[in-house]
Amino acid sequence: MTTTFPDKTLLPDDTASLRAAARFVREHDSAALLPLLLPGLGGPDLQALAGHCRFAHAGLLLFPPDADSLRAQLAFCGLAVDTPSHPSVVVRERLARRHGRDPAELDVRILRPQVHGRHGQRRAVEVFALTVPPHSGLEPIAAHERAHQHEAHLAFEIEDPEPLALRGLCAILVRHGASPDGGGYNPHEDGTVLYFTLPADAACDYGRLELYARGDHRDTLAAHLDHPGHPGRTGRTGHAEDPYDRTRRGGRQPAETLLHLLTGAWTTQALAASARLGLPDVMDTRTAYRTEDLSRLTGTDRRSLGTLLRYLAMLGAVVQEPELAPTPDPEPAEEPAPEPAPEPDREPHRESHRKQERFRLTELGALLRADAPGSMRSLALMYGGPFYRSFGGLDHAVRTGQPAFDHLFGESHFDHFARDPELGPLFDQSMAASSRMFHPLPNHPVITAAARAHARATVVDVAGGNGELLGRILTAHPRLRGILLERPHAVAAARHRLDAAGCGARCDYRAGDFADVPSGGDVYVLSRVLHDWDDDRCREILRHCARAMPAHADLLVVERLLPADGSPSLATAWDLHMLCNVGGRERRADHYARLLADAGLELVGHSPLPLDAHVLHARKAAPGGPAAVPDPVTRRS
């Protein structure tokens, strides 16, 4: 099967497979899909599975020649090209075992671009990408895997993973022909994965099924792995997507899991230190550099830098290439004098006899470069700097309800950053570093409707920072005008950015506070503002907006939403961050609906954005009518 781009370029069948997977995920739901996977499933068994199992994603393995080709495939299939990726250690090892190759030869990434079901359900396509450059010798692996589809699978998430119910669901699957086929516990997500091989007469192209249950269910996992039908009993195993997974050797002990969690601070500082040292800026994703060369370029101690690089390799920020074999010295013309023995604990000084460690930057690590598109270097410096220090006082925040930042620095972080000539711009840059969540916003129906209006419409960005979001909107829609309200020092930065983007002439700037929200706009935007404040201040901000909004105006609020079901989410992490640093909080959709209603606004709906963000759409409530409160949002990280 091949696919053709509009420019008639032929693409390999990977693109067609990816497109088919995305379409499959969009069109199927649990109740209709399960009988296709397990022919004969019906009655109470179907009700039990469909009632507890939510269709979450389809997984497949692709073979792009490089990262740009993979992005092109994602774009052609309507999937987000900026979806983050990280090394897939387990699939790389499975491929290496299956094909007798060195794992270091196989650059396998995993990414999960989001897809929405027909009724808006949040799902994903789980893409494993093995880079196969032309003439690399990896083409036979790609051909074999395309033919056999070993990694293709469908995944279901257990909504309420109560242990007894989980075992019952596994029993139903086995009773209807599914065979246990591996699994594992992932302590980083605190989730348990159980794999099954589907029966041969399943009416779909996927041969494996994955059950995902939040929490540690290793008793169920042990029974699953020890099931008589499990191929692991004859030497075959499966694993959760976790480089530290040790279920094959009896499972990780709680003390070991806790130890890995306690070292999370080391990860923050390793990434921040690499950014401060300028290490990513002297590397690239195509060339492997010797530690000696990187040490010279960054002005660091070679041995210490090697320690940091090996840790960064474990994190996936760099890749350690195979060591070069020692190069023998040329045959000497005459017998040289014997060299003195090296001093204890000192490495031999003869460079030619030492194996050379070489490291290459990954796409993840490249985000720490200062000049990278969408660079996250400023975030690393903030999280490894002032915010890192403030988290040392988290117990104070929890005990008193007051921000630890204020306690440690003697003032709020807004005032502290505004007065500091280095931290102020760095904080604004760090806010812009998460701008990939803004990518879909210029195409929001409210924005596009305003751009198509007969009269020229105005977008008012309240507390718009350095103008990153407003600039994207005005650039995408040349007929729109903008107004940006911000603090005086931020207005100057926003003016510079919007002028550089070529849309400054269509924007007015207002220096002020929330009480100064300009009236008469058509679309108002509050992006990552409300989570900085408690409920009373949020109501006040929303009332200022409501007073300024004409009857026809729309309000778009960009925030992360806490999941109602307690599933893993960036919003849960940021909720702790807001408590510690500003005294604000993240909220559920129904919480925001109540705050909007108190300000005379009605939540019309909300839709997902990248980085676990959402955009909430509100309008003025009808006179005398209560604002509608939607069902809380649920999600799978």
PDB file of N, CA and C in Angstrom, residues 1-3 11-21 60-65 70 73 77 128 130 132 142 146 149:
ATOM      1  N   MET A   1       0.840  -1.183   0.000  1.00  0.00           N
ATOM      2  CA  MET A   1       0.000   0.000   0.000  1.00  0.00           C
ATOM      3  C   MET A   1       0.879   1.239   0.000  1.00  0.00           C
ATOM      4  N   THR A   2       0.559   2.235  -0.829  1.00  0.00           N
ATOM      5  CA  THR A   2       1.295   3.490  -0.844  1.00  0.00           C
ATOM      6  C   THR A   2       0.321   4.634  -0.686  1.00  0.00           C
ATOM      7  N   THR A   3       0.859   5.795  -0.360  1.00  0.00           N
ATOM      8  CA  THR A   3       0.068   6.995  -0.172  1.00  0.00           C
ATOM      9  C   THR A   3       0.699   8.101  -1.000  1.00  0.00           C
ATOM     10  N   LEU A  11       4.676   8.001  -0.914  1.00  0.00           N
ATOM     11  CA  LEU A  11       5.181   7.708   0.414  1.00  0.00           C
ATOM     12  C   LEU A  11       5.075   6.215   0.670  1.00  0.00           C
ATOM     13  N   PRO A  12       5.942   5.660   1.499  1.00  0.00           N
ATOM     14  CA  PRO A  12       5.846   4.235   1.826  1.00  0.00           C
ATOM     15  C   PRO A  12       4.571   3.953   2.589  1.00  0.00           C
ATOM     16  N   ASP A  13       4.249   2.663   2.720  1.00  0.00           N
ATOM     17  CA  ASP A  13       2.981   2.282   3.322  1.00  0.00           C
ATOM     18  C   ASP A  13       2.901   2.650   4.794  1.00  0.00           C
ATOM     19  N   ASP A  14       4.008   3.096   5.412  1.00  0.00           N
ATOM     20  CA  ASP A  14       3.938   3.568   6.794  1.00  0.00           C
ATOM     21  C   ASP A  14       2.906   4.677   6.940  1.00  0.00           C
ATOM     22  N   THR A  15       2.897   5.606   5.999  1.00  0.00           N
ATOM     23  CA  THR A  15       1.976   6.735   6.094  1.00  0.00           C
ATOM     24  C   THR A  15       0.535   6.254   5.988  1.00  0.00           C
ATOM     25  N   ALA A  16       0.282   5.332   5.077  1.00  0.00           N
ATOM     26  CA  ALA A  16      -1.067   4.782   4.958  1.00  0.00           C
ATOM     27  C   ALA A  16      -1.467   4.054   6.244  1.00  0.00           C
ATOM     28  N   SER A  17      -0.520   3.329   6.842  1.00  0.00           N
ATOM     29  CA  SER A  17      -0.822   2.635   8.097  1.00  0.00           C
ATOM     30  C   SER A  17      -1.124   3.622   9.213  1.00  0.00           C
ATOM     31  N   LEU A  18      -0.346   4.704   9.276  1.00  0.00           N
ATOM     32  CA  LEU A  18      -0.581   5.714  10.303  1.00  0.00           C
ATOM     33  C   LEU A  18      -1.926   6.385  10.106  1.00  0.00           C
ATOM     34  N   ARG A  19      -2.227   6.684   8.863  1.00  0.00           N
ATOM     35  CA  ARG A  19      -3.521   7.326   8.579  1.00  0.00           C
ATOM     36  C   ARG A  19      -4.671   6.390   8.935  1.00  0.00           C
ATOM     37  N   ALA A  20      -4.515   5.112   8.620  1.00  0.00           N
ATOM     38  CA  ALA A  20      -5.560   4.142   8.944  1.00  0.00           C
ATOM     39  C   ALA A  20      -5.718   3.994  10.457  1.00  0.00           C
ATOM     40  N   ALA A  21      -4.603   4.016  11.178  1.00  0.00           N
ATOM     41  CA  ALA A  21      -4.676   3.905  12.639  1.00  0.00           C
ATOM     42  C   ALA A  21      -5.412   5.097  13.233  1.00  0.00           C
ATOM     43  N   LEU A  60       1.425   1.367  16.689  1.00  0.00           N
ATOM     44  CA  LEU A  60       2.061   0.801  15.504  1.00  0.00           C
ATOM     45  C   LEU A  60       3.505   1.262  15.430  1.00  0.00           C
ATOM     46  N   LEU A  61       4.302   0.542  14.646  1.00  0.00           N
ATOM     47  CA  LEU A  61       5.726   0.814  14.480  1.00  0.00           C
ATOM     48  C   LEU A  61       5.958   1.352  13.075  1.00  0.00           C
ATOM     49  N   LEU A  62       6.619   2.520  12.982  1.00  0.00           N
ATOM     50  CA  LEU A  62       6.937   3.152  11.703  1.00  0.00           C
ATOM     51  C   LEU A  62       8.452   3.169  11.500  1.00  0.00           C
ATOM     52  N   PHE A  63       8.862   3.466  10.244  1.00  0.00           N
ATOM     53  CA  PHE A  63      10.282   3.382   9.899  1.00  0.00           C
ATOM     54  C   PHE A  63      10.705   4.595   9.076  1.00  0.00           C
ATOM     55  N   PRO A  64      10.626   5.794   9.633  1.00  0.00           N
ATOM     56  CA  PRO A  64      11.014   6.998   8.871  1.00  0.00           C
ATOM     57  C   PRO A  64      12.520   7.062   8.691  1.00  0.00           C
ATOM     58  N   PRO A  65      12.987   7.667   7.604  1.00  0.00           N
ATOM     59  CA  PRO A  65      14.435   7.812   7.414  1.00  0.00           C
ATOM     60  C   PRO A  65      15.059   8.864   8.320  1.00  0.00           C
ATOM     61  N   LEU A  70       9.267  11.877   9.616  1.00  0.00           N
ATOM     62  CA  LEU A  70       8.232  11.491  10.567  1.00  0.00           C
ATOM     63  C   LEU A  70       7.269  12.647  10.790  1.00  0.00           C
ATOM     64  N   GLN A  73       4.922  12.823   7.906  1.00  0.00           N
ATOM     65  CA  GLN A  73       3.886  11.788   7.983  1.00  0.00           C
ATOM     66  C   GLN A  73       2.795  12.183   8.968  1.00  0.00           C
ATOM     67  N   CYS A  77      -1.228  13.063   8.042  1.00  0.00           N
ATOM     68  CA  CYS A  77      -2.322  12.299   8.662  1.00  0.00           C
ATOM     69  C   CYS A  77      -3.151  13.147   9.626  1.00  0.00           C
ATOM     70  N   PHE A 128       5.581   4.108  17.598  1.00  0.00           N
ATOM     71  CA  PHE A 128       6.976   3.755  17.799  1.00  0.00           C
ATOM     72  C   PHE A 128       7.680   4.011  16.468  1.00  0.00           C
ATOM     73  N   LEU A 130      11.219   3.698  14.437  1.00  0.00           N
ATOM     74  CA  LEU A 130      12.591   3.236  14.274  1.00  0.00           C
ATOM     75  C   LEU A 130      13.193   3.975  13.086  1.00  0.00           C
ATOM     76  N   VAL A 132      15.306   4.587  10.071  1.00  0.00           N
ATOM     77  CA  VAL A 132      15.988   3.708   9.106  1.00  0.00           C
ATOM     78  C   VAL A 132      16.544   4.588   7.985  1.00  0.00           C
ATOM     79  N   ALA A 142      12.926  -3.373   8.852  1.00  0.00           N
ATOM     80  CA  ALA A 142      11.680  -2.678   8.507  1.00  0.00           C
ATOM     81  C   ALA A 142      10.766  -3.571   7.684  1.00  0.00           C
ATOM     82  N   ARG A 146       7.140  -4.731   9.039  1.00  0.00           N
ATOM     83  CA  ARG A 146       5.941  -4.339   8.284  1.00  0.00           C
ATOM     84  C   ARG A 146       5.099  -5.566   7.928  1.00  0.00           C
ATOM     85  N   GLN A 149       3.984  -7.100  11.778  1.00  0.00           N
ATOM     86  CA  GLN A 149       3.254  -6.192  12.680  1.00  0.00           C
ATOM     87  C   GLN A 149       3.327  -6.640  14.144  1.00  0.00           C
TER      88      GLN A 149
END
